[in-house]
Amino acid sequence: MKTKHRFLLILGSALTLILQGCTVTNHPLGKQAPGRTSSSAEMERLIDQPGPIQLETINSADWSVPLSGLLNLKSPAAIEAGLKDRDEPIQIYAHLLKHPKFGNYLVDTGVSRKLVNDPGKEGLNWLIRKVMHIERIKLNKSTAEILQGMDGKLSGVFFTHLHIDHISGMPDIPNDVPLYIGASESTETNLKNMFVQGATDQLLENKRPLQEWHFQPDPQNKFEGVIDIFEDGSVFAISVPGHTPGSTAFLIRTTQGPVLLTGDTGHTRWGWEHTVEPGDFTEDNERNLKNLKSLKDLVARHPQIDVRLGHQR
């Protein structure tokens, strides 16, 4: 009876862990990410003024994935349009941000040639390779090539979130580069994370601890939180959870005008134009849709914003 009781306890504990899921990575958290708590009002007072940032969006690779992951095909707009699941062409981007004082930063990482050439060696097991269809990724400019063409060293990486297609350039990122993520991105649990945690851990292996932005509620209630990253009004991190727990968008005041990097809060042009959030790839569709609408409302108030979506222009 004691043996049976012990077995049931072990089985129960294992089932509890499975049901609770796990975090997307075991990579350590370090000190709090830099920046000053801001507000939508402060950000919007500055949006219409040109800023000091130079920004280049680089199509690191072309890819295709199921439309059902990119769009909620059960949404009224998708049903009315008669959308059905199919393979949809997308891109994997890296955004190179140049601050005149603080240097060069990437927003997301593009794709490393090492990962494309030998995904297993970089931690992508056979199941991930099969589900993600890594063989469909067609490199245009690898992360290493982006860094080689950069004027100066890389000062940091701002992640919109930690899905594998947004960290697939990490094999080329130097180990001493600071890494910044949204609140709870690496600590909240989800059942799906069981399948990707090992790959995420390996892609982040030997890298600096993740630094997390600690957002405070927006006094104007337009967003879940806003941080002035460099404390000079040039780059704002906007908390937009839903696609993942710590999904983060970025409003960047460039020399050419304001640019909004939505991350995967909005994957596709059709989804943005019809206010439809991502589908199967998203953890919390309702919250994702709420924050997608918040970003669209921002652009409606400031129509000169150049919107750059997660995987399409």
PDB file of C-alpha atoms in Angstrom:
ATOM      1  CA  MET A   1       0.000   0.000   0.000  1.00  0.00           C
ATOM      2  CA  LYS A   2       2.861   2.381   0.806  1.00  0.00           C
ATOM      3  CA  THR A   3       4.371   1.811  -2.628  1.00  0.00           C
ATOM      4  CA  LYS A   4       1.011   2.388  -4.315  1.00  0.00           C
ATOM      5  CA  HIS A   5       0.434   5.530  -2.252  1.00  0.00           C
ATOM      6  CA  ARG A   6       3.889   6.866  -3.166  1.00  0.00           C
ATOM      7  CA  PHE A   7       3.258   6.129  -6.846  1.00  0.00           C
ATOM      8  CA  LEU A   8      -0.060   8.011  -6.752  1.00  0.00           C
ATOM      9  CA  LEU A   9       1.610  10.988  -5.085  1.00  0.00           C
ATOM     10  CA  ILE A  10       4.316  11.067  -7.762  1.00  0.00           C
ATOM     11  CA  LEU A  11       1.753  10.671 -10.534  1.00  0.00           C
ATOM     12  CA  GLY A  12      -0.400  13.426  -9.046  1.00  0.00           C
ATOM     13  CA  SER A  13       2.559  15.776  -8.784  1.00  0.00           C
ATOM     14  CA  ALA A  14       3.569  15.051 -12.376  1.00  0.00           C
ATOM     15  CA  LEU A  15       0.041  15.685 -13.642  1.00  0.00           C
ATOM     16  CA  THR A  16      -0.113  18.933 -11.684  1.00  0.00           C
ATOM     17  CA  LEU A  17       3.114  20.115 -13.283  1.00  0.00           C
ATOM     18  CA  ILE A  18       1.840  19.172 -16.735  1.00  0.00           C
ATOM     19  CA  LEU A  19      -1.450  20.995 -16.225  1.00  0.00           C
ATOM     20  CA  GLN A  20       0.319  24.064 -14.873  1.00  0.00           C
ATOM     21  CA  GLY A  21       2.737  24.039 -17.774  1.00  0.00           C
ATOM     22  CA  CYS A  22       6.135  25.659 -17.520  1.00  0.00           C
ATOM     23  CA  THR A  23       7.897  28.879 -18.347  1.00  0.00           C
ATOM     24  CA  VAL A  24       9.121  29.641 -21.857  1.00  0.00           C
ATOM     25  CA  THR A  25      12.711  29.584 -20.581  1.00  0.00           C
ATOM     26  CA  ASN A  26      14.774  28.815 -17.513  1.00  0.00           C
ATOM     27  CA  HIS A  27      17.268  31.510 -18.490  1.00  0.00           C
ATOM     28  CA  PRO A  28      17.975  33.716 -15.471  1.00  0.00           C
ATOM     29  CA  LEU A  29      16.521  37.144 -14.857  1.00  0.00           C
ATOM     30  CA  GLY A  30      18.954  39.912 -14.014  1.00  0.00           C
ATOM     31  CA  LYS A  31      18.476  43.477 -12.862  1.00  0.00           C
ATOM     32  CA  GLN A  32      15.480  45.554 -13.924  1.00  0.00           C
ATOM     33  CA  ALA A  33      15.614  46.892 -17.479  1.00  0.00           C
ATOM     34  CA  PRO A  34      16.499  50.580 -17.799  1.00  0.00           C
ATOM     35  CA  GLY A  35      13.957  53.291 -18.436  1.00  0.00           C
ATOM     36  CA  ARG A  36      11.530  55.593 -16.693  1.00  0.00           C
ATOM     37  CA  THR A  37       7.835  54.967 -16.134  1.00  0.00           C
ATOM     38  CA  SER A  38       5.924  57.180 -18.556  1.00  0.00           C
ATOM     39  CA  SER A  39       2.343  57.563 -19.790  1.00  0.00           C
ATOM     40  CA  SER A  40       0.377  57.594 -23.013  1.00  0.00           C
ATOM     41  CA  ALA A  41      -0.188  61.358 -22.549  1.00  0.00           C
ATOM     42  CA  GLU A  42       3.535  62.093 -22.318  1.00  0.00           C
ATOM     43  CA  MET A  43       4.289  59.831 -25.274  1.00  0.00           C
ATOM     44  CA  GLU A  44       1.577  61.379 -27.427  1.00  0.00           C
ATOM     45  CA  ARG A  45       2.732  64.918 -26.685  1.00  0.00           C
ATOM     46  CA  LEU A  46       6.006  64.024 -28.389  1.00  0.00           C
ATOM     47  CA  ILE A  47       4.869  61.722 -31.200  1.00  0.00           C
ATOM     48  CA  ASP A  48       4.375  64.427 -33.813  1.00  0.00           C
ATOM     49  CA  GLN A  49       7.881  65.830 -33.311  1.00  0.00           C
ATOM     50  CA  PRO A  50      10.754  64.228 -35.271  1.00  0.00           C
ATOM     51  CA  GLY A  51      13.188  62.401 -33.019  1.00  0.00           C
ATOM     52  CA  PRO A  52      16.892  61.507 -33.018  1.00  0.00           C
ATOM     53  CA  ILE A  53      16.650  57.788 -33.881  1.00  0.00           C
ATOM     54  CA  GLN A  54      17.735  56.199 -37.138  1.00  0.00           C
ATOM     55  CA  LEU A  55      15.762  53.012 -37.765  1.00  0.00           C
ATOM     56  CA  GLU A  56      16.179  50.336 -40.404  1.00  0.00           C
ATOM     57  CA  THR A  57      13.772  47.423 -40.728  1.00  0.00           C
ATOM     58  CA  ILE A  58      15.526  44.444 -42.291  1.00  0.00           C
ATOM     59  CA  ASN A  59      13.728  41.489 -43.876  1.00  0.00           C
ATOM     60  CA  SER A  60      16.072  38.828 -42.564  1.00  0.00           C
ATOM     61  CA  ALA A  61      14.116  35.900 -44.040  1.00  0.00           C
ATOM     62  CA  ASP A  62      11.007  34.938 -45.963  1.00  0.00           C
ATOM     63  CA  TRP A  63       8.821  32.189 -44.556  1.00  0.00           C
ATOM     64  CA  SER A  64       5.314  30.722 -44.803  1.00  0.00           C
ATOM     65  CA  VAL A  65       3.104  29.443 -41.969  1.00  0.00           C
ATOM     66  CA  PRO A  66      -0.556  28.462 -41.498  1.00  0.00           C
ATOM     67  CA  LEU A  67      -2.959  31.403 -41.689  1.00  0.00           C
ATOM     68  CA  SER A  68      -4.839  29.933 -38.694  1.00  0.00           C
ATOM     69  CA  GLY A  69      -1.842  30.818 -36.543  1.00  0.00           C
ATOM     70  CA  LEU A  70      -1.544  34.339 -37.909  1.00  0.00           C
ATOM     71  CA  LEU A  71      -5.252  35.233 -37.784  1.00  0.00           C
ATOM     72  CA  ASN A  72      -8.175  34.249 -35.587  1.00  0.00           C
ATOM     73  CA  LEU A  73     -10.243  32.608 -38.315  1.00  0.00           C
ATOM     74  CA  LYS A  74     -13.184  32.344 -35.882  1.00  0.00           C
ATOM     75  CA  SER A  75     -13.491  36.127 -35.651  1.00  0.00           C
ATOM     76  CA  PRO A  76     -16.613  37.658 -37.264  1.00  0.00           C
ATOM     77  CA  ALA A  77     -14.503  39.604 -39.781  1.00  0.00           C
ATOM     78  CA  ALA A  78     -12.608  36.493 -40.896  1.00  0.00           C
ATOM     79  CA  ILE A  79     -15.823  34.457 -41.191  1.00  0.00           C
ATOM     80  CA  GLU A  80     -17.527  37.214 -43.192  1.00  0.00           C
ATOM     81  CA  ALA A  81     -14.517  37.400 -45.517  1.00  0.00           C
ATOM     82  CA  GLY A  82     -14.644  33.625 -45.993  1.00  0.00           C
ATOM     83  CA  LEU A  83     -11.039  33.119 -44.931  1.00  0.00           C
ATOM     84  CA  LYS A  84      -9.871  29.514 -44.747  1.00  0.00           C
ATOM     85  CA  ASP A  85      -6.659  28.061 -43.440  1.00  0.00           C
ATOM     86  CA  ARG A  86      -3.798  28.053 -45.924  1.00  0.00           C
ATOM     87  CA  ASP A  87      -0.077  28.737 -46.018  1.00  0.00           C
ATOM     88  CA  GLU A  88       0.550  32.486 -45.765  1.00  0.00           C
ATOM     89  CA  PRO A  89       3.809  34.169 -46.902  1.00  0.00           C
ATOM     90  CA  ILE A  90       5.419  36.226 -44.124  1.00  0.00           C
ATOM     91  CA  GLN A  91       8.753  37.759 -43.229  1.00  0.00           C
ATOM     92  CA  ILE A  92      11.041  37.530 -40.202  1.00  0.00           C
ATOM     93  CA  TYR A  93      12.358  40.973 -39.304  1.00  0.00           C
ATOM     94  CA  ALA A  94      15.133  42.574 -37.349  1.00  0.00           C
ATOM     95  CA  HIS A  95      14.901  46.303 -36.642  1.00  0.00           C
ATOM     96  CA  LEU A  96      18.209  48.137 -36.278  1.00  0.00           C
ATOM     97  CA  LEU A  97      17.838  51.166 -34.023  1.00  0.00           C
ATOM     98  CA  LYS A  98      20.642  53.742 -33.795  1.00  0.00           C
ATOM     99  CA  HIS A  99      20.586  56.186 -30.897  1.00  0.00           C
ATOM    100  CA  PRO A 100      23.051  59.101 -31.252  1.00  0.00           C
ATOM    101  CA  LYS A 101      24.172  58.792 -27.607  1.00  0.00           C
ATOM    102  CA  PHE A 102      23.522  55.197 -26.521  1.00  0.00           C
ATOM    103  CA  GLY A 103      24.476  53.314 -29.685  1.00  0.00           C
ATOM    104  CA  ASN A 104      23.015  50.435 -31.691  1.00  0.00           C
ATOM    105  CA  TYR A 105      20.139  48.197 -30.633  1.00  0.00           C
ATOM    106  CA  LEU A 106      18.196  45.441 -32.329  1.00  0.00           C
ATOM    107  CA  VAL A 107      14.466  44.999 -31.863  1.00  0.00           C
ATOM    108  CA  ASP A 108      14.164  41.217 -32.311  1.00  0.00           C
ATOM    109  CA  THR A 109      17.013  39.379 -33.961  1.00  0.00           C
ATOM    110  CA  GLY A 110      16.301  38.168 -37.477  1.00  0.00           C
ATOM    111  CA  VAL A 111      17.607  34.693 -38.362  1.00  0.00           C
ATOM    112  CA  SER A 112      21.032  33.148 -37.930  1.00  0.00           C
ATOM    113  CA  ARG A 113      22.418  31.129 -40.818  1.00  0.00           C
ATOM    114  CA  LYS A 114      23.631  28.626 -38.215  1.00  0.00           C
ATOM    115  CA  LEU A 115      20.037  27.901 -37.222  1.00  0.00           C
ATOM    116  CA  VAL A 116      18.911  27.441 -40.820  1.00  0.00           C
ATOM    117  CA  ASN A 117      21.859  25.212 -41.723  1.00  0.00           C
ATOM    118  CA  ASP A 118      21.721  22.989 -38.623  1.00  0.00           C
ATOM    119  CA  PRO A 119      18.596  23.665 -36.518  1.00  0.00           C
ATOM    120  CA  GLY A 120      19.168  20.566 -34.389  1.00  0.00           C
ATOM    121  CA  LYS A 121      22.573  21.820 -33.287  1.00  0.00           C
ATOM    122  CA  GLU A 122      20.953  25.103 -32.184  1.00  0.00           C
ATOM    123  CA  GLY A 123      18.404  23.302 -30.014  1.00  0.00           C
ATOM    124  CA  LEU A 124      15.428  22.864 -32.345  1.00  0.00           C
ATOM    125  CA  ASN A 125      14.333  19.256 -31.920  1.00  0.00           C
ATOM    126  CA  TRP A 126      12.571  17.262 -34.642  1.00  0.00           C
ATOM    127  CA  LEU A 127       9.088  18.226 -33.386  1.00  0.00           C
ATOM    128  CA  ILE A 128       9.834  21.969 -33.479  1.00  0.00           C
ATOM    129  CA  ARG A 129      11.458  21.617 -36.894  1.00  0.00           C
ATOM    130  CA  LYS A 130       8.398  19.780 -38.197  1.00  0.00           C
ATOM    131  CA  VAL A 131       5.797  22.123 -36.698  1.00  0.00           C
ATOM    132  CA  MET A 132       7.676  25.320 -37.628  1.00  0.00           C
ATOM    133  CA  HIS A 133       8.661  24.060 -41.097  1.00  0.00           C
ATOM    134  CA  ILE A 134      12.185  25.411 -40.688  1.00  0.00           C
ATOM    135  CA  GLU A 135      12.952  24.208 -44.206  1.00  0.00           C
ATOM    136  CA  ARG A 136      10.660  26.941 -45.547  1.00  0.00           C
ATOM    137  CA  ILE A 137      12.795  29.747 -44.116  1.00  0.00           C
ATOM    138  CA  LYS A 138      14.655  31.480 -46.951  1.00  0.00           C
ATOM    139  CA  LEU A 139      17.419  33.743 -45.710  1.00  0.00           C
ATOM    140  CA  ASN A 140      17.825  37.206 -47.175  1.00  0.00           C
ATOM    141  CA  LYS A 141      20.223  38.707 -44.634  1.00  0.00           C
ATOM    142  CA  SER A 142      21.435  36.748 -41.637  1.00  0.00           C
ATOM    143  CA  THR A 143      21.847  38.254 -38.193  1.00  0.00           C
ATOM    144  CA  ALA A 144      25.633  37.979 -38.540  1.00  0.00           C
ATOM    145  CA  GLU A 145      25.493  39.955 -41.787  1.00  0.00           C
ATOM    146  CA  ILE A 146      23.322  42.616 -40.122  1.00  0.00           C
ATOM    147  CA  LEU A 147      25.868  42.991 -37.323  1.00  0.00           C
ATOM    148  CA  GLN A 148      28.801  43.045 -39.757  1.00  0.00           C
ATOM    149  CA  GLY A 149      27.224  45.942 -41.655  1.00  0.00           C
ATOM    150  CA  MET A 150      26.517  47.918 -38.496  1.00  0.00           C
ATOM    151  CA  ASP A 151      28.541  51.014 -37.631  1.00  0.00           C
ATOM    152  CA  GLY A 152      29.870  50.221 -34.153  1.00  0.00           C
ATOM    153  CA  LYS A 153      29.087  47.499 -31.645  1.00  0.00           C
ATOM    154  CA  LEU A 154      25.673  46.221 -30.544  1.00  0.00           C
ATOM    155  CA  SER A 155      24.545  47.786 -27.261  1.00  0.00           C
ATOM    156  CA  GLY A 156      21.478  45.621 -26.622  1.00  0.00           C
ATOM    157  CA  VAL A 157      18.500  43.660 -27.926  1.00  0.00           C
ATOM    158  CA  PHE A 158      14.895  44.670 -27.226  1.00  0.00           C
ATOM    159  CA  PHE A 159      12.560  41.677 -27.643  1.00  0.00           C
ATOM    160  CA  THR A 160       8.924  42.090 -28.600  1.00  0.00           C
ATOM    161  CA  HIS A 161       8.581  38.570 -27.106  1.00  0.00           C
ATOM    162  CA  LEU A 162      10.493  35.301 -26.864  1.00  0.00           C
ATOM    163  CA  HIS A 163       8.880  33.100 -29.519  1.00  0.00           C
ATOM    164  CA  ILE A 164      11.531  31.172 -31.413  1.00  0.00           C
ATOM    165  CA  ASP A 165      11.126  33.087 -34.681  1.00  0.00           C
ATOM    166  CA  HIS A 166      11.987  36.301 -32.795  1.00  0.00           C
ATOM    167  CA  ILE A 167      15.083  34.900 -31.090  1.00  0.00           C
ATOM    168  CA  SER A 168      16.348  32.820 -34.019  1.00  0.00           C
ATOM    169  CA  GLY A 169      19.250  35.207 -34.536  1.00  0.00           C
ATOM    170  CA  MET A 170      20.636  34.589 -31.046  1.00  0.00           C
ATOM    171  CA  PRO A 171      23.467  32.255 -32.196  1.00  0.00           C
ATOM    172  CA  ASP A 172      25.037  35.358 -33.807  1.00  0.00           C
ATOM    173  CA  ILE A 173      24.470  37.753 -30.882  1.00  0.00           C
ATOM    174  CA  PRO A 174      27.626  38.258 -28.768  1.00  0.00           C
ATOM    175  CA  ASN A 175      27.332  36.785 -25.278  1.00  0.00           C
ATOM    176  CA  ASP A 176      28.000  40.109 -23.524  1.00  0.00           C
ATOM    177  CA  VAL A 177      25.081  41.994 -25.150  1.00  0.00           C
ATOM    178  CA  PRO A 178      22.270  43.006 -22.724  1.00  0.00           C
ATOM    179  CA  LEU A 179      18.839  41.485 -23.434  1.00  0.00           C
ATOM    180  CA  TYR A 180      15.542  43.200 -22.548  1.00  0.00           C
ATOM    181  CA  ILE A 181      12.035  41.711 -22.265  1.00  0.00           C
ATOM    182  CA  GLY A 182       8.513  42.666 -21.224  1.00  0.00           C
ATOM    183  CA  ALA A 183       7.076  41.997 -17.784  1.00  0.00           C
ATOM    184  CA  SER A 184       6.339  38.304 -17.027  1.00  0.00           C
ATOM    185  CA  GLU A 185       7.521  37.198 -20.479  1.00  0.00           C
ATOM    186  CA  SER A 186       9.905  34.597 -19.074  1.00  0.00           C
ATOM    187  CA  THR A 187       8.153  33.736 -15.809  1.00  0.00           C
ATOM    188  CA  GLU A 188       4.480  32.977 -16.552  1.00  0.00           C
ATOM    189  CA  THR A 189       3.622  29.342 -17.229  1.00  0.00           C
ATOM    190  CA  ASN A 190       1.818  27.798 -20.169  1.00  0.00           C
ATOM    191  CA  LEU A 191       1.344  24.200 -21.329  1.00  0.00           C
ATOM    192  CA  LYS A 192       2.688  25.025 -24.818  1.00  0.00           C
ATOM    193  CA  ASN A 193       5.994  26.110 -23.311  1.00  0.00           C
ATOM    194  CA  MET A 194       6.800  22.468 -22.530  1.00  0.00           C
ATOM    195  CA  PHE A 195       7.534  21.938 -26.224  1.00  0.00           C
ATOM    196  CA  VAL A 196       9.776  24.980 -26.757  1.00  0.00           C
ATOM    197  CA  GLN A 197      11.496  25.569 -23.416  1.00  0.00           C
ATOM    198  CA  GLY A 198      14.524  23.447 -24.292  1.00  0.00           C
ATOM    199  CA  ALA A 199      15.068  25.241 -27.600  1.00  0.00           C
ATOM    200  CA  THR A 200      14.608  28.673 -26.029  1.00  0.00           C
ATOM    201  CA  ASP A 201      17.056  27.775 -23.266  1.00  0.00           C
ATOM    202  CA  GLN A 202      19.689  26.661 -25.762  1.00  0.00           C
ATOM    203  CA  LEU A 203      19.294  29.763 -27.953  1.00  0.00           C
ATOM    204  CA  LEU A 204      19.832  31.908 -24.836  1.00  0.00           C
ATOM    205  CA  GLU A 205      22.586  29.712 -23.386  1.00  0.00           C
ATOM    206  CA  ASN A 206      25.650  31.646 -22.153  1.00  0.00           C
ATOM    207  CA  LYS A 207      23.942  34.958 -22.912  1.00  0.00           C
ATOM    208  CA  ARG A 208      23.455  37.745 -20.400  1.00  0.00           C
ATOM    209  CA  PRO A 209      20.559  37.437 -17.905  1.00  0.00           C
ATOM    210  CA  LEU A 210      17.278  38.796 -19.209  1.00  0.00           C
ATOM    211  CA  GLN A 211      16.362  42.266 -17.965  1.00  0.00           C
ATOM    212  CA  GLU A 212      12.648  42.883 -17.520  1.00  0.00           C
ATOM    213  CA  TRP A 213      10.746  46.163 -17.835  1.00  0.00           C
ATOM    214  CA  HIS A 214       8.515  46.797 -14.823  1.00  0.00           C
ATOM    215  CA  PHE A 215       5.504  48.588 -16.273  1.00  0.00           C
ATOM    216  CA  GLN A 216       3.158  50.683 -14.157  1.00  0.00           C
ATOM    217  CA  PRO A 217      -0.510  51.310 -15.099  1.00  0.00           C
ATOM    218  CA  ASP A 218      -0.975  54.084 -17.644  1.00  0.00           C
ATOM    219  CA  PRO A 219      -2.692  57.036 -15.874  1.00  0.00           C
ATOM    220  CA  GLN A 220      -4.790  57.638 -19.005  1.00  0.00           C
ATOM    221  CA  ASN A 221      -5.745  53.931 -19.269  1.00  0.00           C
ATOM    222  CA  LYS A 222      -4.943  53.818 -22.986  1.00  0.00           C
ATOM    223  CA  PHE A 223      -2.301  51.111 -22.509  1.00  0.00           C
ATOM    224  CA  GLU A 224      -1.307  48.632 -19.823  1.00  0.00           C
ATOM    225  CA  GLY A 225       1.934  50.531 -19.304  1.00  0.00           C
ATOM    226  CA  VAL A 226       4.481  52.789 -21.024  1.00  0.00           C
ATOM    227  CA  ILE A 227       8.219  53.169 -20.363  1.00  0.00           C
ATOM    228  CA  ASP A 228      10.552  55.837 -21.748  1.00  0.00           C
ATOM    229  CA  ILE A 229      13.514  53.546 -22.402  1.00  0.00           C
ATOM    230  CA  PHE A 230      16.313  56.106 -22.813  1.00  0.00           C
ATOM    231  CA  GLU A 231      14.555  58.731 -20.644  1.00  0.00           C
ATOM    232  CA  ASP A 232      14.748  61.261 -23.467  1.00  0.00           C
ATOM    233  CA  GLY A 233      11.409  60.642 -25.199  1.00  0.00           C
ATOM    234  CA  SER A 234      12.995  58.934 -28.209  1.00  0.00           C
ATOM    235  CA  VAL A 235      11.878  55.306 -27.715  1.00  0.00           C
ATOM    236  CA  PHE A 236       8.852  54.103 -25.747  1.00  0.00           C
ATOM    237  CA  ALA A 237       8.164  50.500 -24.747  1.00  0.00           C
ATOM    238  CA  ILE A 238       4.415  49.792 -24.635  1.00  0.00           C
ATOM    239  CA  SER A 239       3.071  46.831 -22.669  1.00  0.00           C
ATOM    240  CA  VAL A 240       0.666  44.874 -24.911  1.00  0.00           C
ATOM    241  CA  PRO A 241       0.245  41.398 -23.341  1.00  0.00           C
ATOM    242  CA  GLY A 242      -1.929  38.793 -25.013  1.00  0.00           C
ATOM    243  CA  HIS A 243       0.055  37.169 -27.765  1.00  0.00           C
ATOM    244  CA  THR A 244       2.474  36.294 -24.978  1.00  0.00           C
ATOM    245  CA  PRO A 245       2.433  37.410 -21.315  1.00  0.00           C
ATOM    246  CA  GLY A 246       5.123  40.033 -21.880  1.00  0.00           C
ATOM    247  CA  SER A 247       4.478  41.138 -25.450  1.00  0.00           C
ATOM    248  CA  THR A 248       5.902  44.615 -26.001  1.00  0.00           C
ATOM    249  CA  ALA A 249       5.418  47.153 -28.782  1.00  0.00           C
ATOM    250  CA  PHE A 250       7.767  50.065 -29.447  1.00  0.00           C
ATOM    251  CA  LEU A 251       7.004  53.642 -30.477  1.00  0.00           C
ATOM    252  CA  ILE A 252      10.161  55.149 -31.957  1.00  0.00           C
ATOM    253  CA  ARG A 253      10.630  58.817 -32.818  1.00  0.00           C
ATOM    254  CA  THR A 254      12.917  58.624 -35.834  1.00  0.00           C
ATOM    255  CA  THR A 255      14.482  61.358 -37.919  1.00  0.00           C
ATOM    256  CA  GLN A 256      11.852  60.502 -40.565  1.00  0.00           C
ATOM    257  CA  GLY A 257       8.878  60.556 -38.185  1.00  0.00           C
ATOM    258  CA  PRO A 258       7.217  58.167 -35.719  1.00  0.00           C
ATOM    259  CA  VAL A 259       7.365  54.392 -36.229  1.00  0.00           C
ATOM    260  CA  LEU A 260       5.299  51.795 -34.381  1.00  0.00           C
ATOM    261  CA  LEU A 261       6.706  48.276 -34.093  1.00  0.00           C
ATOM    262  CA  THR A 262       3.686  46.201 -33.101  1.00  0.00           C
ATOM    263  CA  GLY A 263       5.515  42.920 -32.586  1.00  0.00           C
ATOM    264  CA  ASP A 264       3.116  40.012 -32.933  1.00  0.00           C
ATOM    265  CA  THR A 265       0.224  41.886 -31.372  1.00  0.00           C
ATOM    266  CA  GLY A 266      -0.534  42.232 -35.088  1.00  0.00           C
ATOM    267  CA  HIS A 267       1.035  39.705 -37.466  1.00  0.00           C
ATOM    268  CA  THR A 268      -0.455  40.579 -40.844  1.00  0.00           C
ATOM    269  CA  ARG A 269      -1.658  43.524 -42.877  1.00  0.00           C
ATOM    270  CA  TRP A 270      -5.153  41.995 -43.228  1.00  0.00           C
ATOM    271  CA  GLY A 271      -5.366  41.459 -39.479  1.00  0.00           C
ATOM    272  CA  TRP A 272      -4.362  45.062 -38.799  1.00  0.00           C
ATOM    273  CA  GLU A 273      -6.751  46.540 -41.345  1.00  0.00           C
ATOM    274  CA  HIS A 274      -9.686  44.412 -40.132  1.00  0.00           C
ATOM    275  CA  THR A 275      -8.792  44.485 -36.412  1.00  0.00           C
ATOM    276  CA  VAL A 276      -8.361  40.727 -36.112  1.00  0.00           C
ATOM    277  CA  GLU A 277      -5.810  39.394 -33.656  1.00  0.00           C
ATOM    278  CA  PRO A 278      -3.512  36.412 -34.308  1.00  0.00           C
ATOM    279  CA  GLY A 279      -4.998  32.945 -33.958  1.00  0.00           C
ATOM    280  CA  ASP A 280      -3.457  29.693 -32.724  1.00  0.00           C
ATOM    281  CA  PHE A 281      -0.071  31.298 -32.043  1.00  0.00           C
ATOM    282  CA  THR A 282      -1.599  33.573 -29.389  1.00  0.00           C
ATOM    283  CA  GLU A 283      -1.975  32.675 -25.702  1.00  0.00           C
ATOM    284  CA  ASP A 284      -4.813  35.071 -24.779  1.00  0.00           C
ATOM    285  CA  ASN A 285      -6.912  36.134 -27.764  1.00  0.00           C
ATOM    286  CA  GLU A 286      -9.197  38.469 -25.819  1.00  0.00           C
ATOM    287  CA  ARG A 287      -6.329  40.413 -24.273  1.00  0.00           C
ATOM    288  CA  ASN A 288      -4.435  40.401 -27.567  1.00  0.00           C
ATOM    289  CA  LEU A 289      -7.439  41.912 -29.347  1.00  0.00           C
ATOM    290  CA  LYS A 290      -7.843  44.581 -26.645  1.00  0.00           C
ATOM    291  CA  ASN A 291      -4.233  45.674 -27.038  1.00  0.00           C
ATOM    292  CA  LEU A 292      -4.391  45.496 -30.833  1.00  0.00           C
ATOM    293  CA  LYS A 293      -7.320  47.935 -30.672  1.00  0.00           C
ATOM    294  CA  SER A 294      -5.310  50.187 -28.339  1.00  0.00           C
ATOM    295  CA  LEU A 295      -2.469  50.355 -30.868  1.00  0.00           C
ATOM    296  CA  LYS A 296      -4.910  51.050 -33.704  1.00  0.00           C
ATOM    297  CA  ASP A 297      -6.521  53.830 -31.665  1.00  0.00           C
ATOM    298  CA  LEU A 298      -3.066  55.368 -31.173  1.00  0.00           C
ATOM    299  CA  VAL A 299      -2.472  55.365 -34.928  1.00  0.00           C
ATOM    300  CA  ALA A 300      -5.940  56.812 -35.538  1.00  0.00           C
ATOM    301  CA  ARG A 301      -5.021  59.730 -33.267  1.00  0.00           C
ATOM    302  CA  HIS A 302      -1.628  60.101 -35.002  1.00  0.00           C
ATOM    303  CA  PRO A 303      -2.108  58.911 -38.608  1.00  0.00           C
ATOM    304  CA  GLN A 304       1.430  59.867 -39.617  1.00  0.00           C
ATOM    305  CA  ILE A 305       2.783  56.888 -37.645  1.00  0.00           C
ATOM    306  CA  ASP A 306       4.529  54.329 -39.856  1.00  0.00           C
ATOM    307  CA  VAL A 307       3.147  50.966 -38.705  1.00  0.00           C
ATOM    308  CA  ARG A 308       5.482  47.983 -39.006  1.00  0.00           C
ATOM    309  CA  LEU A 309       3.724  44.731 -38.144  1.00  0.00           C
ATOM    310  CA  GLY A 310       5.168  41.554 -36.719  1.00  0.00           C
ATOM    311  CA  HIS A 311       5.482  39.627 -39.972  1.00  0.00           C
ATOM    312  CA  GLN A 312       4.175  41.714 -42.865  1.00  0.00           C
ATOM    313  CA  ARG A 313       4.467  45.306 -44.054  1.00  0.00           C
TER     314      ARG A 313
END
